[in-house]
Amino acid sequence: MPRKAESPGKVTIVEIARLAGVGVGTASRALGRGKDVAPATRERVLRVAAELNYVVSPEASRLAKGTRGRVAVVVPHLSRWFFGEVVEGLVRVLHAADLDVLLYHVADPEERRDFFTRLPARRKVDAVVVVGFQVDPDEQNQLATMGVHIVAAGGQSAAYPSVHIDDHTAARQAVDHLLFLGHRRIGMLEAHDPAQPDLAPTRSPAYAEALRERGLPVDPSLVLASSWSGENGAALMARLLSLPEPPTAVFAHSDEVALGAVRTLRRSGLRPGVDVSVIGIDDHPLAELTDLTTVRQHPSAQGAVAGDMVVTLLGGGSLPDESVIAPTELVVRSSTGPPPRATSRHA
């Protein structure tokens, strides 16, 4: 006959231990599949729990292990494709590891400071994953004092575990492609993130380096900057077209900016890849639909790698590589081609 608890209320582990004839600690270890429990004892505890429909509280289990099973994911943008892809890959891995995810949106430096200031008063987390931005030394020390792991996905190299592309390499892939096609007057649409006003764009130095290696000057009039958006890319492309000698090709820091530039070209009666070449970075879903040449990265995979890092750290493991460089690859489509009237490439 199935056992019954003495009280009609919720079954507790104390009752499970009493009915199984063991101590509370032994019952807890048996239910949590812990070590140092004899097989016969474990079977007896599990049988009693099953008869009473007892379900182990995830919160209690995590507290017994000294963790909360919660990970804070901090993002500066919610609507942009890259960040959504990273979070999707990250959450997939964390949920598979039975970790809860708390999402925090920090749209500007003030909100970021507020997050780190208020974090100790929030529900405790075991790790913080920052997507696409840097954590300064004071914030790092604060997390270390709290015993909270920190991992970064996207962004730049950091003094903590991170996964990201090599921005310099990706930019060189883009600019070198234009140079290979024979372009010598190449513009750059530089993108700045309003959420990180003090962070210098990391893709710009590669542009200047590639030109200088070919003995070409860096013309300041061909380098325009704004924030990351298609509308801004369209406006910057219009400014380049108004120059006395417009560029024959344009390197944009992101596909969103590049797609804005393509729109301006088409509205001006110009053909992308024929009259003016345009290349971006990311391989945004719209890049393939619009036949945009780009340098592909895989943000969802970066999120998954960051998730694996968190799971390893929370499991007490160590990371073989604290900084993982994600791959990029050139994807050639119709938005790039040789300069107008060019019949051959020049060395």
Tab-separated table of C-alpha atoms in Angstrom:
chain	number	residue	atom	x	y	z
A	1	MET	CA	0.000	0.000	0.000
A	2	PRO	CA	1.373	3.450	-0.877
A	3	ARG	CA	2.711	5.411	2.077
A	4	LYS	CA	0.992	8.582	3.201
A	5	ALA	CA	2.453	11.637	4.792
A	6	GLU	CA	1.129	12.542	8.223
A	7	SER	CA	-0.040	15.991	7.143
A	8	PRO	CA	-2.222	16.764	4.098
A	9	GLY	CA	-0.003	19.676	3.098
A	10	LYS	CA	2.941	19.715	0.730
A	11	VAL	CA	5.317	16.767	1.153
A	12	THR	CA	8.700	17.825	2.496
A	13	ILE	CA	12.082	16.168	2.401
A	14	VAL	CA	11.867	15.797	6.200
A	15	GLU	CA	8.866	13.477	5.761
A	16	ILE	CA	10.633	11.587	2.980
A	17	ALA	CA	13.617	11.031	5.269
A	18	ARG	CA	11.406	9.909	8.181
A	19	LEU	CA	9.417	7.412	6.131
A	20	ALA	CA	12.570	6.038	4.496
A	21	GLY	CA	14.290	5.727	7.866
A	22	VAL	CA	17.279	7.904	6.986
A	23	GLY	CA	18.617	11.316	7.876
A	24	VAL	CA	17.586	14.440	5.969
A	25	GLY	CA	21.082	14.837	4.543
A	26	THR	CA	21.084	11.273	3.236
A	27	ALA	CA	17.646	11.753	1.692
A	28	SER	CA	18.817	14.963	0.012
A	29	ARG	CA	21.879	13.258	-1.453
A	30	ALA	CA	19.827	10.301	-2.645
A	31	LEU	CA	17.252	12.496	-4.364
A	32	GLY	CA	19.981	14.669	-5.880
A	33	ARG	CA	21.892	11.650	-7.186
A	34	GLY	CA	24.760	12.623	-4.906
A	35	LYS	CA	27.648	10.393	-3.908
A	36	ASP	CA	28.191	8.407	-0.693
A	37	VAL	CA	24.718	6.861	-0.664
A	38	ALA	CA	24.369	3.070	-0.658
A	39	PRO	CA	22.383	1.721	-3.633
A	40	ALA	CA	19.798	0.084	-1.383
A	41	THR	CA	19.337	3.295	0.617
A	42	ARG	CA	19.010	5.379	-2.551
A	43	GLU	CA	16.410	2.960	-3.934
A	44	ARG	CA	14.392	3.109	-0.683
A	45	VAL	CA	14.400	6.926	-0.643
A	46	LEU	CA	13.426	7.158	-4.299
A	47	ARG	CA	10.613	4.624	-3.793
A	48	VAL	CA	9.170	6.621	-0.903
A	49	ALA	CA	9.428	9.856	-2.920
A	50	ALA	CA	7.653	8.259	-5.885
A	51	GLU	CA	4.838	6.920	-3.701
A	52	LEU	CA	4.229	10.410	-2.304
A	53	ASN	CA	4.639	12.173	-5.689
A	54	TYR	CA	7.481	14.204	-4.229
A	55	VAL	CA	9.236	16.531	-6.667
A	56	VAL	CA	12.676	17.911	-5.837
A	57	SER	CA	12.621	21.718	-5.757
A	58	PRO	CA	15.085	23.032	-8.391
A	59	GLU	CA	15.761	26.019	-6.154
A	60	ALA	CA	16.532	23.820	-3.150
A	61	SER	CA	18.735	21.574	-5.256
A	62	ARG	CA	20.718	24.522	-6.537
A	63	LEU	CA	21.104	26.025	-3.058
A	64	ALA	CA	22.425	22.693	-1.834
A	65	LYS	CA	25.103	22.891	-4.498
A	66	GLY	CA	25.957	26.456	-3.514
A	67	THR	CA	24.570	27.971	-6.714
A	68	ARG	CA	21.389	29.691	-7.858
A	69	GLY	CA	21.324	28.283	-11.361
A	70	ARG	CA	20.758	31.749	-12.817
A	71	VAL	CA	22.711	33.557	-15.492
A	72	ALA	CA	22.315	37.264	-16.276
A	73	VAL	CA	22.544	38.102	-19.970
A	74	VAL	CA	23.234	41.794	-20.593
A	75	VAL	CA	22.674	43.317	-24.037
A	76	PRO	CA	22.890	46.927	-25.304
A	77	HIS	CA	20.384	46.297	-28.115
A	78	LEU	CA	17.267	44.127	-28.289
A	79	SER	CA	16.072	44.751	-31.837
A	80	ARG	CA	19.288	44.304	-33.804
A	81	TRP	CA	19.816	41.011	-35.610
A	82	PHE	CA	23.318	40.256	-34.315
A	83	PHE	CA	22.351	40.497	-30.641
A	84	GLY	CA	19.213	38.421	-31.101
A	85	GLU	CA	21.212	35.675	-32.818
A	86	VAL	CA	23.852	35.608	-30.081
A	87	VAL	CA	21.222	35.436	-27.340
A	88	GLU	CA	19.358	32.643	-29.142
A	89	GLY	CA	22.473	30.458	-29.336
A	90	LEU	CA	23.409	31.288	-25.753
A	91	VAL	CA	19.983	30.579	-24.266
A	92	ARG	CA	19.719	27.270	-26.119
A	93	VAL	CA	22.847	25.974	-24.378
A	94	LEU	CA	21.999	27.421	-20.950
A	95	HIS	CA	18.472	26.003	-20.952
A	96	ALA	CA	19.811	22.592	-21.979
A	97	ALA	CA	22.005	22.774	-18.849
A	98	ASP	CA	18.933	23.597	-16.717
A	99	LEU	CA	20.096	27.162	-16.084
A	100	ASP	CA	17.650	30.045	-15.815
A	101	VAL	CA	18.331	33.158	-17.896
A	102	LEU	CA	17.637	36.715	-16.752
A	103	LEU	CA	17.795	39.233	-19.627
A	104	TYR	CA	18.872	42.812	-18.946
A	105	HIS	CA	18.788	45.620	-21.521
A	106	VAL	CA	21.356	48.398	-21.026
A	107	ALA	CA	20.881	50.934	-23.822
A	108	ASP	CA	23.512	53.455	-22.753
A	109	PRO	CA	26.465	53.891	-20.331
A	110	GLU	CA	24.185	55.188	-17.559
A	111	GLU	CA	21.965	52.113	-17.700
A	112	ARG	CA	25.048	49.904	-17.712
A	113	ARG	CA	26.415	51.575	-14.574
A	114	ASP	CA	22.999	51.199	-12.961
A	115	PHE	CA	22.961	47.469	-13.747
A	116	PHE	CA	26.315	46.805	-12.101
A	117	THR	CA	25.487	49.068	-9.148
A	118	ARG	CA	22.207	47.321	-8.433
A	119	LEU	CA	23.328	43.771	-9.234
A	120	PRO	CA	24.138	42.821	-5.605
A	121	ALA	CA	20.604	43.805	-4.561
A	122	ARG	CA	18.985	41.816	-7.364
A	123	ARG	CA	18.316	38.109	-7.287
A	124	LYS	CA	21.720	36.466	-7.079
A	125	VAL	CA	23.226	35.095	-10.271
A	126	ASP	CA	26.123	32.715	-10.805
A	127	ALA	CA	27.384	34.299	-14.009
A	128	VAL	CA	26.990	37.382	-16.182
A	129	VAL	CA	27.237	37.175	-19.971
A	130	VAL	CA	27.746	40.508	-21.716
A	131	VAL	CA	26.900	40.631	-25.414
A	132	GLY	CA	28.827	42.994	-27.643
A	133	PHE	CA	30.344	45.363	-25.079
A	134	GLN	CA	33.271	45.695	-22.702
A	135	VAL	CA	33.209	45.442	-18.917
A	136	ASP	CA	35.559	47.924	-17.292
A	137	PRO	CA	38.028	46.932	-14.523
A	138	ASP	CA	35.868	48.301	-11.696
A	139	GLU	CA	32.890	46.270	-12.911
A	140	GLN	CA	35.100	43.198	-13.247
A	141	ASN	CA	36.310	43.599	-9.673
A	142	GLN	CA	32.750	43.996	-8.433
A	143	LEU	CA	31.699	40.736	-10.060
A	144	ALA	CA	34.810	38.955	-8.760
A	145	THR	CA	34.047	40.138	-5.220
A	146	MET	CA	30.553	38.679	-5.547
A	147	GLY	CA	31.953	35.388	-6.820
A	148	VAL	CA	30.193	35.840	-10.169
A	149	HIS	CA	31.759	34.532	-13.377
A	150	ILE	CA	31.840	36.813	-16.406
A	151	VAL	CA	31.820	35.760	-20.061
A	152	ALA	CA	31.609	37.917	-23.186
A	153	ALA	CA	30.035	37.063	-26.527
A	154	GLY	CA	30.801	39.321	-29.481
A	155	GLY	CA	32.670	42.578	-29.060
A	156	GLN	CA	36.425	42.687	-28.563
A	157	SER	CA	39.150	40.801	-26.737
A	158	ALA	CA	38.803	41.012	-22.976
A	159	ALA	CA	40.566	40.074	-19.758
A	160	TYR	CA	37.902	37.429	-19.076
A	161	PRO	CA	36.536	34.472	-21.072
A	162	SER	CA	35.179	35.652	-24.412
A	163	VAL	CA	34.232	34.582	-27.922
A	164	HIS	CA	34.306	37.007	-30.838
A	165	ILE	CA	35.502	37.430	-34.393
A	166	ASP	CA	38.787	39.108	-35.245
A	167	ASP	CA	37.481	42.481	-36.452
A	168	HIS	CA	40.803	43.356	-38.051
A	169	THR	CA	40.863	40.146	-40.076
A	170	ALA	CA	37.232	40.542	-41.153
A	171	ALA	CA	37.825	44.115	-42.304
A	172	ARG	CA	40.946	43.082	-44.216
A	173	GLN	CA	38.963	40.359	-45.976
A	174	ALA	CA	36.479	43.014	-47.120
A	175	VAL	CA	38.957	45.695	-48.210
A	176	ASP	CA	41.383	43.227	-49.785
A	177	HIS	CA	38.514	41.910	-51.908
A	178	LEU	CA	37.855	45.396	-53.278
A	179	LEU	CA	41.558	45.935	-53.935
A	180	PHE	CA	41.797	42.581	-55.704
A	181	LEU	CA	38.978	43.635	-58.017
A	182	GLY	CA	41.047	46.661	-59.029
A	183	HIS	CA	39.483	49.443	-56.938
A	184	ARG	CA	41.845	52.176	-55.833
A	185	ARG	CA	39.417	54.850	-54.627
A	186	ILE	CA	37.631	53.094	-51.780
A	187	GLY	CA	35.338	54.788	-49.285
A	188	MET	CA	34.570	53.577	-45.768
A	189	LEU	CA	31.316	53.937	-43.838
A	190	GLU	CA	32.463	53.742	-40.245
A	191	ALA	CA	29.940	52.738	-37.581
A	192	HIS	CA	29.921	53.812	-33.936
A	193	ASP	CA	27.777	52.292	-31.181
A	194	PRO	CA	25.888	54.948	-29.136
A	195	ALA	CA	25.787	52.478	-26.237
A	196	GLN	CA	29.603	52.597	-26.103
A	197	PRO	CA	30.633	56.144	-27.055
A	198	ASP	CA	34.190	55.710	-25.767
A	199	LEU	CA	34.888	52.551	-27.750
A	200	ALA	CA	36.904	53.128	-30.930
A	201	PRO	CA	35.788	51.185	-34.030
A	202	THR	CA	38.066	48.179	-34.429
A	203	ARG	CA	37.469	47.691	-38.167
A	204	SER	CA	38.885	51.039	-39.271
A	205	PRO	CA	42.630	50.392	-38.794
A	206	ALA	CA	42.480	47.447	-41.206
A	207	TYR	CA	41.092	49.726	-43.932
A	208	ALA	CA	44.007	52.140	-43.619
A	209	GLU	CA	46.507	49.290	-43.368
A	210	ALA	CA	45.242	47.618	-46.545
A	211	LEU	CA	45.445	50.854	-48.528
A	212	ARG	CA	48.944	51.716	-47.325
A	213	GLU	CA	50.217	48.245	-48.199
A	214	ARG	CA	49.159	48.975	-51.787
A	215	GLY	CA	50.836	52.372	-51.693
A	216	LEU	CA	47.483	54.173	-51.678
A	217	PRO	CA	46.756	57.283	-49.577
A	218	VAL	CA	43.968	57.362	-47.002
A	219	ASP	CA	41.683	60.148	-48.207
A	220	PRO	CA	39.796	61.579	-45.178
A	221	SER	CA	36.982	62.745	-47.442
A	222	LEU	CA	36.206	59.103	-48.236
A	223	VAL	CA	35.806	58.089	-44.565
A	224	LEU	CA	32.429	58.968	-43.024
A	225	ALA	CA	31.091	57.916	-39.637
A	226	SER	CA	27.703	57.523	-37.991
A	227	SER	CA	25.835	55.018	-35.815
A	228	TRP	CA	24.941	51.481	-36.904
A	229	SER	CA	21.774	51.727	-39.011
A	230	GLY	CA	20.607	51.394	-42.573
A	231	GLU	CA	19.219	54.923	-42.673
A	232	ASN	CA	22.578	56.339	-41.646
A	233	GLY	CA	24.303	54.189	-44.247
A	234	ALA	CA	21.986	55.619	-46.903
A	235	ALA	CA	22.735	59.192	-45.802
A	236	LEU	CA	26.499	58.608	-45.760
A	237	MET	CA	26.426	57.064	-49.234
A	238	ALA	CA	24.617	60.156	-50.526
A	239	ARG	CA	27.429	62.309	-49.134
A	240	LEU	CA	30.041	60.186	-50.882
A	241	LEU	CA	28.198	60.452	-54.183
A	242	SER	CA	28.190	64.246	-53.861
A	243	LEU	CA	31.998	64.402	-53.862
A	244	PRO	CA	33.709	65.783	-56.993
A	245	GLU	CA	35.288	62.339	-57.387
A	246	PRO	CA	33.136	59.699	-55.697
A	247	PRO	CA	34.655	56.354	-54.727
A	248	THR	CA	34.309	53.362	-57.037
A	249	ALA	CA	33.821	51.061	-54.041
A	250	VAL	CA	32.639	51.328	-50.431
A	251	PHE	CA	33.467	49.218	-47.386
A	252	ALA	CA	30.747	49.406	-44.704
A	253	HIS	CA	31.343	48.276	-41.141
A	254	SER	CA	28.125	46.232	-41.118
A	255	ASP	CA	25.576	44.820	-43.519
A	256	GLU	CA	22.851	47.128	-42.189
A	257	VAL	CA	24.966	50.154	-43.116
A	258	ALA	CA	25.903	48.568	-46.452
A	259	LEU	CA	22.258	47.909	-47.315
A	260	GLY	CA	21.475	51.573	-46.703
A	261	ALA	CA	24.281	52.497	-49.091
A	262	VAL	CA	22.881	50.125	-51.727
A	263	ARG	CA	19.474	51.758	-51.447
A	264	THR	CA	20.977	55.178	-52.138
A	265	LEU	CA	22.839	53.841	-55.164
A	266	ARG	CA	19.705	52.332	-56.640
A	267	ARG	CA	17.644	55.462	-56.011
A	268	SER	CA	20.395	57.426	-57.763
A	269	GLY	CA	20.136	55.229	-60.830
A	270	LEU	CA	23.443	53.487	-60.141
A	271	ARG	CA	24.005	49.742	-60.205
A	272	PRO	CA	25.683	48.135	-57.167
A	273	GLY	CA	28.600	46.036	-58.328
A	274	VAL	CA	28.707	47.726	-61.719
A	275	ASP	CA	28.859	51.470	-61.150
A	276	VAL	CA	29.849	51.363	-57.461
A	277	SER	CA	30.783	48.272	-55.432
A	278	VAL	CA	29.590	47.809	-51.836
A	279	ILE	CA	30.684	45.262	-49.242
A	280	GLY	CA	29.657	44.798	-45.604
A	281	ILE	CA	30.364	42.509	-42.654
A	282	ASP	CA	28.014	40.014	-40.939
A	283	ASP	CA	25.986	38.148	-43.589
A	284	HIS	CA	22.735	39.523	-42.236
A	285	PRO	CA	19.693	37.528	-43.490
A	286	LEU	CA	18.888	40.392	-45.860
A	287	ALA	CA	22.361	40.224	-47.404
A	288	GLU	CA	21.558	37.093	-49.366
A	289	LEU	CA	18.117	38.388	-50.382
A	290	THR	CA	19.648	41.597	-51.752
A	291	ASP	CA	22.724	39.872	-53.217
A	292	LEU	CA	25.114	41.842	-51.000
A	293	THR	CA	28.764	40.797	-50.896
A	294	THR	CA	29.822	40.470	-47.267
A	295	VAL	CA	32.159	38.863	-44.746
A	296	ARG	CA	30.166	36.205	-42.950
A	297	GLN	CA	30.199	35.566	-39.235
A	298	HIS	CA	28.029	33.204	-37.159
A	299	PRO	CA	26.631	35.042	-34.109
A	300	SER	CA	24.392	32.162	-32.989
A	301	ALA	CA	27.428	29.875	-32.839
A	302	GLN	CA	29.290	32.520	-30.817
A	303	GLY	CA	26.411	32.545	-28.342
A	304	ALA	CA	26.557	28.760	-28.072
A	305	VAL	CA	30.305	28.855	-27.369
A	306	ALA	CA	29.722	31.478	-24.652
A	307	GLY	CA	27.030	29.233	-23.179
A	308	ASP	CA	29.433	26.278	-23.109
A	309	MET	CA	31.955	28.491	-21.308
A	310	VAL	CA	29.389	29.373	-18.637
A	311	VAL	CA	28.365	25.735	-18.138
A	312	THR	CA	32.017	24.680	-17.809
A	313	LEU	CA	32.816	27.416	-15.284
A	314	LEU	CA	29.733	26.731	-13.160
A	315	GLY	CA	30.621	23.046	-13.172
A	316	GLY	CA	33.988	23.882	-11.633
A	317	GLY	CA	35.911	23.213	-14.826
A	318	SER	CA	38.599	25.259	-16.507
A	319	LEU	CA	38.633	26.639	-20.033
A	320	PRO	CA	41.386	25.491	-22.415
A	321	ASP	CA	41.137	28.839	-24.217
A	322	GLU	CA	39.749	31.897	-22.477
A	323	SER	CA	39.570	33.849	-25.749
A	324	VAL	CA	37.984	32.038	-28.686
A	325	ILE	CA	38.263	33.615	-32.139
A	326	ALA	CA	35.218	32.750	-34.233
A	327	PRO	CA	35.761	32.249	-37.983
A	328	THR	CA	34.769	34.654	-40.756
A	329	GLU	CA	34.612	34.095	-44.509
A	330	LEU	CA	34.229	36.224	-47.616
A	331	VAL	CA	30.915	35.691	-49.427
A	332	VAL	CA	30.991	37.177	-52.921
A	333	ARG	CA	27.711	38.251	-54.475
A	334	SER	CA	26.699	40.763	-57.140
A	335	SER	CA	27.187	43.991	-55.144
A	336	THR	CA	30.916	43.966	-55.907
A	337	GLY	CA	32.742	43.901	-59.224
A	338	PRO	CA	35.627	45.593	-61.047
A	339	PRO	CA	35.698	49.401	-61.254
A	340	PRO	CA	33.688	50.929	-64.117
A	341	ARG	CA	35.489	50.686	-67.477
A	342	ALA	CA	38.285	48.659	-65.862
A	343	THR	CA	39.516	45.941	-68.162
A	344	SER	CA	42.122	44.394	-65.888
A	345	ARG	CA	43.341	44.377	-62.320
A	346	HIS	CA	46.332	46.492	-61.383
A	347	ALA	CA	49.016	45.170	-59.069
